[in-house]
XYZ file of C-alpha atoms in Angstrom:
372
model
C 0.371 0.301 0.187
C 2.682 2.165 1.251
C 4.585 1.774 -2.674
C 0.975 2.734 -4.110
C 0.759 5.880 -2.237
C 4.518 6.756 -3.364
C 3.712 5.966 -7.171
C 0.546 8.027 -6.917
C 2.697 10.996 -5.428
C 5.473 11.134 -8.273
C 2.538 10.358 -11.081
C 0.776 13.715 -9.492
C 4.425 15.758 -9.013
C 4.924 14.344 -13.031
C 2.002 16.055 -14.015
C 2.249 19.367 -12.234
C 6.240 19.784 -13.202
C 4.486 18.698 -16.904
C 2.399 21.730 -16.665
C 5.077 24.448 -15.510
C 7.105 23.292 -18.213
C 4.315 23.347 -20.726
C 3.773 26.887 -19.246
C 7.123 28.274 -20.048
C 7.584 27.043 -23.341
C 4.153 28.699 -23.810
C 4.577 31.758 -21.867
C 6.141 34.926 -23.243
C 9.302 36.026 -21.418
C 11.076 38.656 -19.593
C 14.437 39.332 -20.726
C 16.806 41.857 -18.955
C 16.998 45.842 -20.502
C 19.260 46.005 -23.302
C 19.030 42.510 -24.665
C 18.732 42.289 -28.260
C 15.153 40.632 -27.514
C 14.020 42.743 -25.303
C 10.803 44.540 -26.309
C 10.741 48.344 -24.938
C 7.503 50.515 -23.928
C 9.150 53.261 -24.544
C 8.800 52.684 -27.977
C 5.089 53.173 -27.613
C 5.422 56.477 -25.617
C 4.168 54.520 -22.861
C 5.762 56.580 -19.369
C 8.926 55.244 -17.986
C 8.426 53.203 -14.305
C 9.312 55.979 -12.109
C 7.238 58.304 -13.724
C 4.263 56.509 -13.116
C 1.523 57.781 -10.608
C 0.617 55.547 -8.286
C -1.519 58.234 -6.536
C -4.548 57.739 -8.981
C -6.043 55.646 -11.109
C -6.336 58.131 -13.651
C -5.836 61.850 -14.293
C -7.758 64.363 -12.140
C -5.102 67.427 -12.345
C -7.739 70.184 -10.206
C -7.379 67.010 -7.333
C -3.549 66.650 -8.004
C -2.769 71.095 -8.039
C -5.441 71.546 -4.640
C -3.575 68.638 -3.071
C -0.116 69.626 -3.812
C -1.310 73.312 -2.826
C -3.032 71.891 0.779
C 0.236 69.530 1.774
C 2.204 72.515 0.852
C 0.545 75.123 2.843
C -1.214 73.435 5.242
C -4.362 75.094 4.242
C -7.240 73.796 3.770
C -9.345 75.899 2.154
C -7.880 74.345 -1.392
C -9.809 71.360 -0.947
C -13.034 72.631 0.971
C -13.576 74.533 -2.136
C -12.829 71.766 -4.599
C -15.121 69.734 -2.634
C -18.223 71.902 -2.729
C -17.646 72.614 -6.380
C -17.961 68.488 -7.205
C -21.068 66.709 -7.734
C -22.142 64.996 -4.584
C -23.349 61.895 -6.362
C -20.549 61.784 -8.744
C -18.177 59.662 -8.651
C -15.670 62.069 -8.900
C -16.542 63.341 -5.858
C -15.827 59.753 -3.763
C -12.151 59.777 -5.404
C -11.602 63.032 -4.044
C -12.717 62.386 -0.304
C -10.480 59.095 -0.982
C -7.925 60.886 -2.033
C -7.977 63.698 0.793
C -8.787 61.562 3.467
C -5.305 58.955 2.194
C -3.160 62.332 1.905
C -3.865 63.272 5.614
C -3.434 59.543 6.824
C -0.079 59.240 5.061
C 1.272 62.438 6.128
C 0.907 61.273 9.997
C 1.825 58.063 9.238
C 5.352 59.874 7.840
C 4.915 62.441 10.554
C 3.328 61.543 13.641
C 4.322 64.278 15.951
C 6.405 64.752 18.716
C 7.819 67.174 21.470
C 7.873 70.377 19.789
C 6.711 68.949 16.311
C 3.013 69.355 14.737
C 1.571 65.847 13.162
C 1.068 65.827 9.685
C -2.352 65.922 8.536
C -2.624 69.375 10.653
C -4.769 70.932 7.682
C -7.215 68.382 8.281
C -8.206 69.072 12.092
C -7.755 72.463 11.443
C -10.870 72.075 8.834
C -13.013 70.328 11.614
C -12.200 73.018 13.830
C -12.814 76.055 11.997
C -15.643 74.192 10.250
C -17.501 71.869 11.979
C -20.765 72.029 9.950
C -18.776 71.966 6.411
C -20.113 68.360 4.954
C -17.192 68.202 2.710
C -14.534 68.221 5.551
C -16.976 65.954 7.698
C -16.736 63.195 4.915
C -13.121 63.518 4.718
C -12.675 63.120 8.342
C -14.846 59.880 8.341
C -13.005 58.181 5.390
C -9.439 59.326 7.162
C -10.397 57.216 10.467
C -11.264 54.475 8.297
C -7.742 54.152 6.227
C -6.440 54.824 9.767
C -8.380 51.639 10.634
C -6.735 49.676 7.949
C -3.537 51.149 8.016
C -2.718 51.143 11.725
C -4.679 48.589 13.331
C -5.572 44.829 12.856
C -8.976 43.721 11.972
C -10.427 42.301 15.021
C -8.299 44.153 17.586
C -9.633 46.755 19.959
C -7.676 49.085 18.541
C -9.198 48.508 15.293
C -12.718 48.811 16.666
C -12.166 51.758 18.480
C -11.150 53.625 15.353
C -13.990 52.002 13.402
C -16.676 53.217 15.980
C -15.164 56.526 16.193
C -15.702 56.080 12.227
C -18.964 54.731 12.210
C -19.831 57.961 14.564
C -18.012 60.637 12.230
C -19.988 58.688 8.985
C -23.630 59.645 10.967
C -22.400 63.065 11.714
C -21.300 63.554 8.656
C -24.549 62.076 6.835
C -26.354 64.576 9.098
C -24.827 67.647 7.824
C -26.111 66.999 4.110
C -28.984 64.568 4.140
C -29.020 63.943 0.249
C -24.976 63.109 0.072
C -24.666 59.194 -0.282
C -20.826 59.664 0.646
C -20.951 59.509 4.147
C -23.452 56.080 4.145
C -20.670 54.967 0.834
C -17.727 55.575 3.674
C -19.803 53.899 6.199
C -19.733 50.437 4.005
C -15.764 50.100 5.152
C -16.996 50.469 8.517
C -19.753 47.955 8.279
C -17.059 45.349 6.779
C -14.472 46.378 9.413
C -17.340 45.953 12.436
C -18.805 43.129 10.928
C -22.319 44.563 10.553
C -25.533 41.757 10.528
C -26.757 41.249 7.089
C -29.958 42.883 7.949
C -27.970 46.562 9.249
C -25.997 45.836 6.339
C -28.880 45.581 3.754
C -30.330 48.774 5.730
C -27.197 51.215 5.128
C -26.774 49.867 1.099
C -30.634 50.978 0.886
C -29.841 54.136 2.217
C -27.253 54.413 -1.017
C -29.746 53.053 -3.486
C -31.945 55.870 -2.689
C -29.401 58.263 -3.018
C -27.076 56.989 -6.049
C -28.480 54.134 -7.332
C -26.143 53.567 -10.030
C -22.802 54.282 -8.026
C -19.610 52.387 -9.219
C -17.394 53.616 -6.312
C -20.311 52.213 -3.242
C -20.539 49.200 -5.478
C -17.333 47.864 -5.232
C -16.919 48.880 -1.950
C -20.265 46.617 -0.815
C -18.691 43.888 -3.071
C -15.849 43.428 -0.255
C -18.785 42.807 2.255
C -20.405 39.880 0.501
C -16.927 38.289 -0.354
C -15.731 34.929 1.071
C -12.736 36.432 2.844
C -15.409 38.806 4.658
C -18.428 38.051 5.723
C -20.404 36.329 2.473
C -19.080 33.742 0.094
C -18.378 33.452 -3.486
C -21.800 32.652 -4.278
C -23.096 35.811 -2.727
C -20.092 38.027 -4.140
C -21.251 36.684 -7.325
C -24.960 37.018 -7.339
C -24.618 40.843 -6.094
C -22.090 41.246 -9.032
C -24.655 39.852 -11.540
C -27.708 41.353 -10.126
C -25.685 45.393 -10.450
C -24.489 43.744 -13.930
C -28.018 43.366 -15.272
C -30.078 46.521 -13.509
C -26.977 48.421 -15.140
C -28.318 51.410 -16.987
C -27.173 51.949 -21.082
C -23.124 53.511 -20.679
C -22.736 52.324 -16.785
C -19.491 50.860 -15.584
C -21.986 48.614 -13.493
C -21.616 45.773 -16.056
C -18.063 45.066 -15.442
C -19.071 44.827 -11.283
C -18.318 40.702 -12.455
C -15.154 41.276 -13.124
C -14.414 42.866 -9.868
C -16.055 39.543 -8.038
C -13.886 37.255 -10.259
C -10.698 38.661 -9.211
C -11.655 38.555 -5.714
C -12.117 35.071 -5.756
C -9.017 33.948 -7.713
C -7.301 31.033 -6.292
C -4.117 31.469 -4.522
C -3.031 28.596 -6.561
C -3.941 27.771 -9.737
C -3.115 24.409 -11.516
C -5.773 24.375 -14.035
C -4.568 24.946 -17.456
C -6.375 27.798 -18.948
C -7.945 29.408 -15.783
C -8.005 32.593 -17.264
C -9.711 31.362 -20.775
C -12.352 29.578 -18.364
C -15.675 30.807 -19.132
C -16.203 32.648 -16.046
C -13.709 34.693 -16.670
C -14.134 35.187 -20.030
C -17.728 35.840 -19.386
C -16.658 38.767 -17.153
C -13.445 40.301 -19.043
C -16.414 40.364 -22.027
C -18.809 42.354 -19.817
C -15.945 44.790 -18.488
C -15.228 45.628 -22.173
C -18.056 46.060 -22.880
C -18.580 48.592 -19.956
C -15.662 50.707 -21.281
C -16.438 50.639 -24.546
C -20.133 51.903 -23.985
C -19.042 54.204 -21.190
C -18.798 58.057 -21.006
C -14.951 58.652 -21.920
C -14.761 60.960 -18.973
C -16.192 58.923 -16.596
C -13.664 58.871 -13.816
C -14.419 54.960 -12.860
C -13.153 53.643 -16.428
C -9.579 53.997 -15.236
C -10.147 51.372 -12.102
C -12.311 49.131 -15.378
C -9.544 49.589 -17.375
C -6.549 48.251 -15.070
C -8.077 45.409 -13.675
C -8.947 44.454 -17.679
C -4.912 44.967 -18.387
C -4.758 42.161 -15.370
C -6.653 39.756 -17.122
C -5.884 40.187 -20.831
C -2.123 39.461 -19.773
C -3.150 36.405 -17.911
C -5.171 35.136 -20.778
C -2.463 36.046 -23.684
C -5.190 38.365 -25.125
C -1.801 40.791 -26.088
C -3.222 43.185 -28.582
C -6.780 43.783 -26.330
C -4.716 44.577 -23.470
C -2.477 46.945 -25.353
C -5.362 48.750 -26.174
C -6.220 49.091 -22.455
C -2.863 50.574 -21.481
C -2.441 53.302 -24.267
C -5.785 54.950 -22.321
C -4.147 54.240 -18.772
C -0.615 54.464 -18.598
C 0.904 57.104 -16.594
C -1.233 56.281 -13.350
C -1.066 53.366 -11.604
C -3.172 53.834 -8.318
C -5.869 51.365 -8.826
C -6.068 47.670 -8.067
C -4.617 45.071 -8.717
C -1.127 46.695 -8.622
C -2.399 48.913 -5.286
C -2.247 45.405 -4.015
C 1.452 45.219 -4.309
C 4.203 46.858 -2.300
C 5.664 48.474 -5.595
C 2.225 49.170 -7.563
C 4.316 50.730 -10.496
C 6.657 48.049 -10.456
C 4.074 45.723 -10.485
C 1.995 47.141 -13.319
C 5.468 47.773 -15.343
C 5.967 44.160 -15.209
C 2.651 43.480 -17.063
C 3.308 45.921 -19.492
C 6.610 44.775 -20.727
C 4.809 41.547 -21.054
C 2.097 42.629 -22.863
C 4.589 45.054 -25.487
C 6.455 41.570 -25.460
C 3.247 39.208 -26.328
C 2.013 42.144 -28.772
C 5.380 41.965 -30.932
C 5.727 38.098 -30.498
C 2.720 38.089 -33.000
C 3.284 40.773 -35.460
C 2.382 43.739 -33.437
C 4.484 46.969 -33.677
C 4.005 50.952 -32.452
C 2.685 51.300 -36.274
C -0.058 48.791 -36.053
C -1.461 49.595 -32.219
C -3.896 52.273 -32.591
C -4.113 55.586 -30.489
Protein backbone atom coordinates (compact mmCIF):
# COMPACT_ATOMS: atom_id res chain seq x y z
CA UNK A 1 0.00 0.00 0.00
CA UNK A 2 2.84 2.40 0.87
CA UNK A 3 4.42 1.75 -2.53
CA UNK A 4 1.11 2.55 -4.21
CA UNK A 5 0.88 5.91 -2.41
CA UNK A 6 4.46 6.73 -3.42
CA UNK A 7 3.70 5.93 -7.07
CA UNK A 8 0.54 8.10 -6.99
CA UNK A 9 2.54 10.99 -5.50
CA UNK A 10 5.22 10.66 -8.18
CA UNK A 11 2.61 10.67 -10.95
CA UNK A 12 0.97 13.80 -9.52
CA UNK A 13 4.33 15.56 -9.17
CA UNK A 14 5.22 14.66 -12.73
CA UNK A 15 1.91 16.09 -13.97
CA UNK A 16 2.49 19.37 -12.14
CA UNK A 17 6.05 19.66 -13.48
CA UNK A 18 4.81 18.93 -17.00
CA UNK A 19 2.24 21.75 -16.75
CA UNK A 20 4.89 24.17 -15.48
CA UNK A 21 7.22 23.14 -18.30
CA UNK A 22 4.49 23.67 -20.91
CA UNK A 23 3.68 27.08 -19.48
CA UNK A 24 7.32 28.12 -19.57
CA UNK A 25 7.63 27.05 -23.20
CA UNK A 26 4.43 28.83 -24.24
CA UNK A 27 4.74 31.94 -22.05
CA UNK A 28 6.23 35.18 -23.25
CA UNK A 29 9.52 35.53 -21.43
CA UNK A 30 10.96 38.73 -20.01
CA UNK A 31 14.61 39.48 -20.73
CA UNK A 32 16.88 42.08 -19.15
CA UNK A 33 16.67 45.67 -20.49
CA UNK A 34 19.16 46.21 -23.30
CA UNK A 35 18.97 42.61 -24.48
CA UNK A 36 18.59 42.38 -28.28
CA UNK A 37 15.28 40.55 -27.82
CA UNK A 38 13.89 42.98 -25.26
CA UNK A 39 10.61 44.69 -26.15
CA UNK A 40 10.87 48.30 -25.07
CA UNK A 41 7.67 49.98 -23.79
CA UNK A 42 9.31 53.36 -24.44
CA UNK A 43 8.92 52.68 -28.18
CA UNK A 44 5.18 53.09 -27.64
CA UNK A 45 5.50 56.40 -25.83
CA UNK A 46 4.70 54.80 -22.46
CA UNK A 47 5.89 56.47 -19.27
CA UNK A 48 9.04 55.21 -17.57
CA UNK A 49 8.46 53.18 -14.44
CA UNK A 50 9.77 55.94 -12.18
CA UNK A 51 7.30 58.39 -13.77
CA UNK A 52 4.19 56.29 -13.04
CA UNK A 53 1.83 58.07 -10.61
CA UNK A 54 0.77 55.69 -7.84
CA UNK A 55 -1.68 58.15 -6.24
CA UNK A 56 -4.52 58.01 -8.75
CA UNK A 57 -6.04 55.46 -11.16
CA UNK A 58 -6.29 58.16 -13.82
CA UNK A 59 -5.72 61.87 -14.29
CA UNK A 60 -7.50 64.45 -12.11
CA UNK A 61 -5.41 67.56 -12.55
CA UNK A 62 -7.62 69.77 -10.41
CA UNK A 63 -7.31 67.36 -7.52
CA UNK A 64 -3.55 66.99 -7.82
CA UNK A 65 -3.06 70.76 -8.04
CA UNK A 66 -5.18 71.36 -4.94
CA UNK A 67 -3.62 68.46 -3.04
CA UNK A 68 -0.16 69.84 -3.76
CA UNK A 69 -1.26 73.28 -2.55
CA UNK A 70 -2.86 71.94 0.64
CA UNK A 71 0.14 69.83 1.58
CA UNK A 72 2.60 72.59 0.78
CA UNK A 73 0.75 75.34 2.67
CA UNK A 74 -1.16 73.19 5.22
CA UNK A 75 -4.21 75.33 4.35
CA UNK A 76 -7.38 73.25 3.94
CA UNK A 77 -9.40 75.87 2.06
CA UNK A 78 -8.44 74.66 -1.40
CA UNK A 79 -9.74 71.18 -0.57
CA UNK A 80 -12.91 72.65 0.90
CA UNK A 81 -13.60 74.69 -2.23
CA UNK A 82 -12.86 71.81 -4.61
CA UNK A 83 -15.25 69.44 -2.83
CA UNK A 84 -17.94 72.11 -2.58
CA UNK A 85 -17.78 72.49 -6.36
CA UNK A 86 -17.87 68.75 -7.10
CA UNK A 87 -21.17 67.01 -7.82
CA UNK A 88 -22.30 65.24 -4.64
CA UNK A 89 -23.73 62.11 -6.30
CA UNK A 90 -20.86 61.62 -8.74
CA UNK A 91 -17.96 59.21 -8.71
CA UNK A 92 -15.37 62.00 -8.81
CA UNK A 93 -16.39 63.44 -5.43
CA UNK A 94 -16.00 60.02 -3.82
CA UNK A 95 -12.53 59.68 -5.34
CA UNK A 96 -11.55 63.14 -4.12
CA UNK A 97 -12.78 62.44 -0.60
CA UNK A 98 -10.67 59.27 -0.60
CA UNK A 99 -7.65 61.13 -1.94
CA UNK A 100 -7.75 63.92 0.64
CA UNK A 101 -8.30 61.44 3.48
CA UNK A 102 -5.51 59.21 2.20
CA UNK A 103 -3.12 62.15 1.94
CA UNK A 104 -3.83 63.19 5.55
CA UNK A 105 -3.44 59.60 6.77
CA UNK A 106 -0.15 59.16 4.94
CA UNK A 107 1.15 62.49 6.29
CA UNK A 108 0.32 61.37 9.82
CA UNK A 109 2.12 58.05 9.37
CA UNK A 110 5.19 59.86 8.08
CA UNK A 111 5.12 62.56 10.77
CA UNK A 112 3.33 61.23 13.87
CA UNK A 113 4.38 64.30 15.84
CA UNK A 114 6.17 64.60 19.13
CA UNK A 115 7.77 67.13 21.39
CA UNK A 116 7.85 70.44 19.56
CA UNK A 117 6.59 68.91 16.28
CA UNK A 118 3.05 69.09 14.88
CA UNK A 119 1.70 65.81 13.50
CA UNK A 120 1.15 65.38 9.78
CA UNK A 121 -2.31 66.03 8.36
CA UNK A 122 -2.82 68.98 10.68
CA UNK A 123 -4.74 70.80 7.94
CA UNK A 124 -7.59 68.28 8.27
CA UNK A 125 -7.84 68.87 12.02
CA UNK A 126 -7.93 72.63 11.46
CA UNK A 127 -10.59 72.17 8.77
CA UNK A 128 -12.87 70.27 11.14
CA UNK A 129 -12.23 72.71 14.00
CA UNK A 130 -12.80 75.92 12.03
CA UNK A 131 -15.81 74.83 9.95
CA UNK A 132 -17.40 71.91 11.82
CA UNK A 133 -20.61 72.19 9.76
CA UNK A 134 -18.83 71.76 6.43
CA UNK A 135 -20.11 68.54 4.85
CA UNK A 136 -16.99 68.02 2.76
CA UNK A 137 -14.67 68.21 5.73
CA UNK A 138 -16.89 65.87 7.73
CA UNK A 139 -16.84 63.27 4.92
CA UNK A 140 -13.04 63.50 4.56
CA UNK A 141 -12.64 63.11 8.33
CA UNK A 142 -14.84 59.99 8.38
CA UNK A 143 -12.87 58.43 5.52
CA UNK A 144 -9.60 59.44 7.23
CA UNK A 145 -10.59 57.47 10.33
CA UNK A 146 -11.48 54.44 8.21
CA UNK A 147 -8.11 54.54 6.47
CA UNK A 148 -6.35 55.00 9.81
CA UNK A 149 -8.03 51.87 11.15
CA UNK A 150 -6.90 49.75 8.20
CA UNK A 151 -3.44 51.34 8.12
CA UNK A 152 -2.54 51.24 11.82
CA UNK A 153 -4.50 48.41 13.44
CA UNK A 154 -5.37 44.77 12.84
CA UNK A 155 -9.01 43.82 12.19
CA UNK A 156 -10.52 42.13 15.22
CA UNK A 157 -8.34 43.93 17.76
CA UNK A 158 -9.59 46.45 20.31
CA UNK A 159 -7.58 49.24 18.67
CA UNK A 160 -9.17 48.54 15.31
CA UNK A 161 -12.69 48.45 16.75
CA UNK A 162 -12.19 51.71 18.69
CA UNK A 163 -11.10 53.60 15.56
CA UNK A 164 -13.89 52.07 13.48
CA UNK A 165 -16.50 52.99 16.07
CA UNK A 166 -15.18 56.56 15.93
CA UNK A 167 -15.43 56.41 12.13
CA UNK A 168 -19.01 55.16 12.41
CA UNK A 169 -19.94 58.17 14.57
CA UNK A 170 -18.18 60.47 12.09
CA UNK A 171 -20.22 58.96 9.22
CA UNK A 172 -23.44 59.69 11.10
CA UNK A 173 -22.37 63.28 11.71
CA UNK A 174 -21.43 63.76 8.04
CA UNK A 175 -24.78 62.30 6.93
CA UNK A 176 -26.68 64.79 9.13
CA UNK A 177 -24.79 67.69 7.54
CA UNK A 178 -25.78 66.59 4.01
CA UNK A 179 -28.92 64.39 4.04
CA UNK A 180 -28.93 63.75 0.27
CA UNK A 181 -25.22 62.99 0.00
CA UNK A 182 -24.38 59.30 -0.52
CA UNK A 183 -20.71 59.71 0.45
CA UNK A 184 -21.08 59.30 4.26
CA UNK A 185 -22.98 56.06 3.70
CA UNK A 186 -20.40 54.84 1.18
CA UNK A 187 -17.67 55.49 3.75
CA UNK A 188 -19.72 53.50 6.26
CA UNK A 189 -19.64 50.45 3.95
CA UNK A 190 -16.01 49.98 4.94
CA UNK A 191 -16.95 50.40 8.59
CA UNK A 192 -19.62 47.74 8.13
CA UNK A 193 -17.06 45.35 6.69
CA UNK A 194 -14.54 46.06 9.44
CA UNK A 195 -17.00 45.78 12.32
CA UNK A 196 -18.94 42.91 10.78
CA UNK A 197 -22.42 44.42 10.59
CA UNK A 198 -25.18 41.79 10.60
CA UNK A 199 -26.59 41.31 7.10
CA UNK A 200 -29.89 43.00 7.91
CA UNK A 201 -28.08 46.09 9.16
CA UNK A 202 -25.76 46.10 6.14
CA UNK A 203 -28.71 45.82 3.74
CA UNK A 204 -30.43 48.77 5.44
CA UNK A 205 -27.25 50.82 4.92
CA UNK A 206 -27.13 49.69 1.28
CA UNK A 207 -30.72 50.80 0.69
CA UNK A 208 -29.82 54.31 1.87
CA UNK A 209 -27.13 54.44 -0.82
CA UNK A 210 -29.44 53.08 -3.52
CA UNK A 211 -31.98 55.79 -2.63
CA UNK A 212 -29.35 58.47 -3.24
CA UNK A 213 -27.08 57.09 -5.97
CA UNK A 214 -28.35 53.77 -7.37
CA UNK A 215 -25.71 53.51 -10.10
CA UNK A 216 -22.68 54.59 -8.08
CA UNK A 217 -19.80 52.34 -9.18
CA UNK A 218 -17.57 53.13 -6.21
CA UNK A 219 -20.36 52.23 -3.80
CA UNK A 220 -20.90 48.89 -5.51
CA UNK A 221 -17.20 48.06 -5.32
CA UNK A 222 -17.15 48.91 -1.61
CA UNK A 223 -20.26 46.80 -0.97
CA UNK A 224 -18.85 43.88 -2.96
CA UNK A 225 -16.08 43.43 -0.38
CA UNK A 226 -18.63 42.76 2.35
CA UNK A 227 -20.20 39.94 0.34
CA UNK A 228 -16.85 38.29 -0.51
CA UNK A 229 -15.84 34.94 0.93
CA UNK A 230 -12.91 36.42 2.90
CA UNK A 231 -15.21 38.79 4.79
CA UNK A 232 -18.88 38.19 5.58
CA UNK A 233 -20.25 36.39 2.54
CA UNK A 234 -19.28 33.71 0.06
CA UNK A 235 -18.25 33.33 -3.56
CA UNK A 236 -21.87 32.67 -4.47
CA UNK A 237 -23.18 35.76 -2.64
CA UNK A 238 -20.49 37.98 -4.16
CA UNK A 239 -21.18 36.68 -7.68
CA UNK A 240 -24.91 37.10 -7.15
CA UNK A 241 -24.48 40.69 -5.97
CA UNK A 242 -22.20 41.51 -8.92
CA UNK A 243 -24.40 39.88 -11.54
CA UNK A 244 -27.51 41.63 -10.19
CA UNK A 245 -25.71 44.98 -10.42
CA UNK A 246 -24.62 44.25 -13.98
CA UNK A 247 -28.12 43.11 -14.98
CA UNK A 248 -29.76 46.36 -13.87
CA UNK A 249 -26.97 48.61 -15.19
CA UNK A 250 -28.34 51.35 -17.44
CA UNK A 251 -26.85 51.93 -20.87
CA UNK A 252 -23.40 53.47 -20.58
CA UNK A 253 -22.91 52.40 -16.95
CA UNK A 254 -19.72 50.73 -15.80
CA UNK A 255 -21.72 48.51 -13.43
CA UNK A 256 -21.56 45.85 -16.14
CA UNK A 257 -17.91 45.41 -15.11
CA UNK A 258 -18.67 44.51 -11.47
CA UNK A 259 -18.55 40.71 -12.12
CA UNK A 260 -14.90 41.04 -13.15
CA UNK A 261 -14.10 42.51 -9.74
CA UNK A 262 -15.98 39.63 -8.09
CA UNK A 263 -13.88 37.13 -10.04
CA UNK A 264 -10.70 38.96 -9.03
CA UNK A 265 -11.66 38.89 -5.34
CA UNK A 266 -12.04 35.10 -5.51
CA UNK A 267 -9.01 34.13 -7.57
CA UNK A 268 -7.42 30.92 -6.27
CA UNK A 269 -4.11 31.50 -4.53
CA UNK A 270 -2.59 28.57 -6.39
CA UNK A 271 -3.95 27.79 -9.83
CA UNK A 272 -2.89 24.49 -11.44
CA UNK A 273 -5.78 24.45 -13.91
CA UNK A 274 -4.50 25.02 -17.42
CA UNK A 275 -6.24 27.86 -19.18
CA UNK A 276 -8.02 29.24 -16.10
CA UNK A 277 -7.86 32.75 -17.53
CA UNK A 278 -9.54 31.49 -20.71
CA UNK A 279 -12.28 29.76 -18.71
CA UNK A 280 -15.94 30.57 -19.26
CA UNK A 281 -16.43 32.49 -16.01
CA UNK A 282 -13.39 34.70 -16.62
CA UNK A 283 -14.12 35.19 -20.32
CA UNK A 284 -17.71 36.21 -19.61
CA UNK A 285 -16.63 38.73 -16.95
CA UNK A 286 -13.90 40.16 -19.20
CA UNK A 287 -16.33 40.59 -22.10
CA UNK A 288 -18.78 42.38 -19.78
CA UNK A 289 -16.04 44.74 -18.64
CA UNK A 290 -14.86 45.39 -22.21
CA UNK A 291 -18.42 46.22 -23.24
CA UNK A 292 -18.74 48.53 -20.23
CA UNK A 293 -15.65 50.62 -21.01
CA UNK A 294 -16.53 50.82 -24.70
CA UNK A 295 -20.03 52.14 -23.98
CA UNK A 296 -19.24 54.37 -20.97
CA UNK A 297 -18.68 58.11 -21.16
CA UNK A 298 -15.05 58.92 -21.99
CA UNK A 299 -14.87 61.21 -18.95
CA UNK A 300 -16.27 58.66 -16.47
CA UNK A 301 -13.67 58.66 -13.67
CA UNK A 302 -14.30 54.98 -12.92
CA UNK A 303 -13.21 53.89 -16.38
CA UNK A 304 -9.59 53.78 -15.29
CA UNK A 305 -10.38 51.32 -12.47
CA UNK A 306 -11.99 48.91 -14.92
CA UNK A 307 -9.25 49.27 -17.52
CA UNK A 308 -6.49 48.56 -14.97
CA UNK A 309 -8.17 45.33 -13.91
CA UNK A 310 -8.74 44.42 -17.56
CA UNK A 311 -4.98 44.70 -18.20
CA UNK A 312 -4.38 42.13 -15.46
CA UNK A 313 -6.87 39.62 -16.89
CA UNK A 314 -6.04 40.23 -20.56
CA UNK A 315 -2.32 39.72 -19.97
CA UNK A 316 -2.97 36.59 -17.92
CA UNK A 317 -5.23 35.38 -20.73
CA UNK A 318 -2.53 36.17 -23.32
CA UNK A 319 -4.86 38.55 -25.15
CA UNK A 320 -1.98 40.86 -25.96
CA UNK A 321 -3.52 43.28 -28.46
CA UNK A 322 -6.56 43.90 -26.24
CA UNK A 323 -4.28 44.47 -23.25
CA UNK A 324 -2.26 47.00 -25.24
CA UNK A 325 -5.45 48.85 -26.19
CA UNK A 326 -6.18 49.33 -22.48
CA UNK A 327 -2.62 50.34 -21.58
CA UNK A 328 -2.64 53.09 -24.19
CA UNK A 329 -5.55 54.71 -22.33
CA UNK A 330 -4.39 54.32 -18.71
CA UNK A 331 -0.60 54.49 -18.92
CA UNK A 332 0.94 56.99 -16.53
CA UNK A 333 -1.27 56.25 -13.51
CA UNK A 334 -1.28 53.05 -11.46
CA UNK A 335 -3.29 53.89 -8.33
CA UNK A 336 -5.85 51.12 -8.82
CA UNK A 337 -6.41 47.40 -8.37
CA UNK A 338 -4.58 45.13 -8.80
CA UNK A 339 -1.35 47.13 -8.63
CA UNK A 340 -2.12 48.81 -5.29
CA UNK A 341 -2.08 45.40 -3.58
CA UNK A 342 1.66 45.24 -4.27
CA UNK A 343 4.31 47.00 -2.14
CA UNK A 344 5.57 48.39 -5.47
CA UNK A 345 2.51 49.30 -7.61
CA UNK A 346 4.59 50.95 -10.35
CA UNK A 347 6.90 47.96 -10.61
CA UNK A 348 3.99 45.51 -10.72
CA UNK A 349 2.26 47.44 -13.48
CA UNK A 350 5.53 47.78 -15.40
CA UNK A 351 5.98 43.98 -15.42
CA UNK A 352 2.50 43.41 -16.87
CA UNK A 353 3.01 46.21 -19.38
CA UNK A 354 6.31 44.67 -20.51
CA UNK A 355 4.63 41.27 -20.90
CA UNK A 356 1.87 42.85 -22.98
CA UNK A 357 4.41 44.58 -25.22
CA UNK A 358 6.45 41.40 -25.63
CA UNK A 359 3.37 39.31 -26.42
CA UNK A 360 2.05 41.92 -28.82
CA UNK A 361 5.32 42.06 -30.74
CA UNK A 362 5.74 38.27 -30.70
CA UNK A 363 2.45 38.11 -32.60
CA UNK A 364 3.39 40.67 -35.24
CA UNK A 365 2.46 43.90 -33.47
CA UNK A 366 4.52 47.07 -33.47
CA UNK A 367 4.15 50.74 -32.47
CA UNK A 368 2.91 51.42 -35.99
CA UNK A 369 0.03 48.93 -35.70
CA UNK A 370 -1.20 50.02 -32.26
CA UNK A 371 -4.15 52.43 -32.38
CA UNK A 372 -3.78 55.54 -30.23
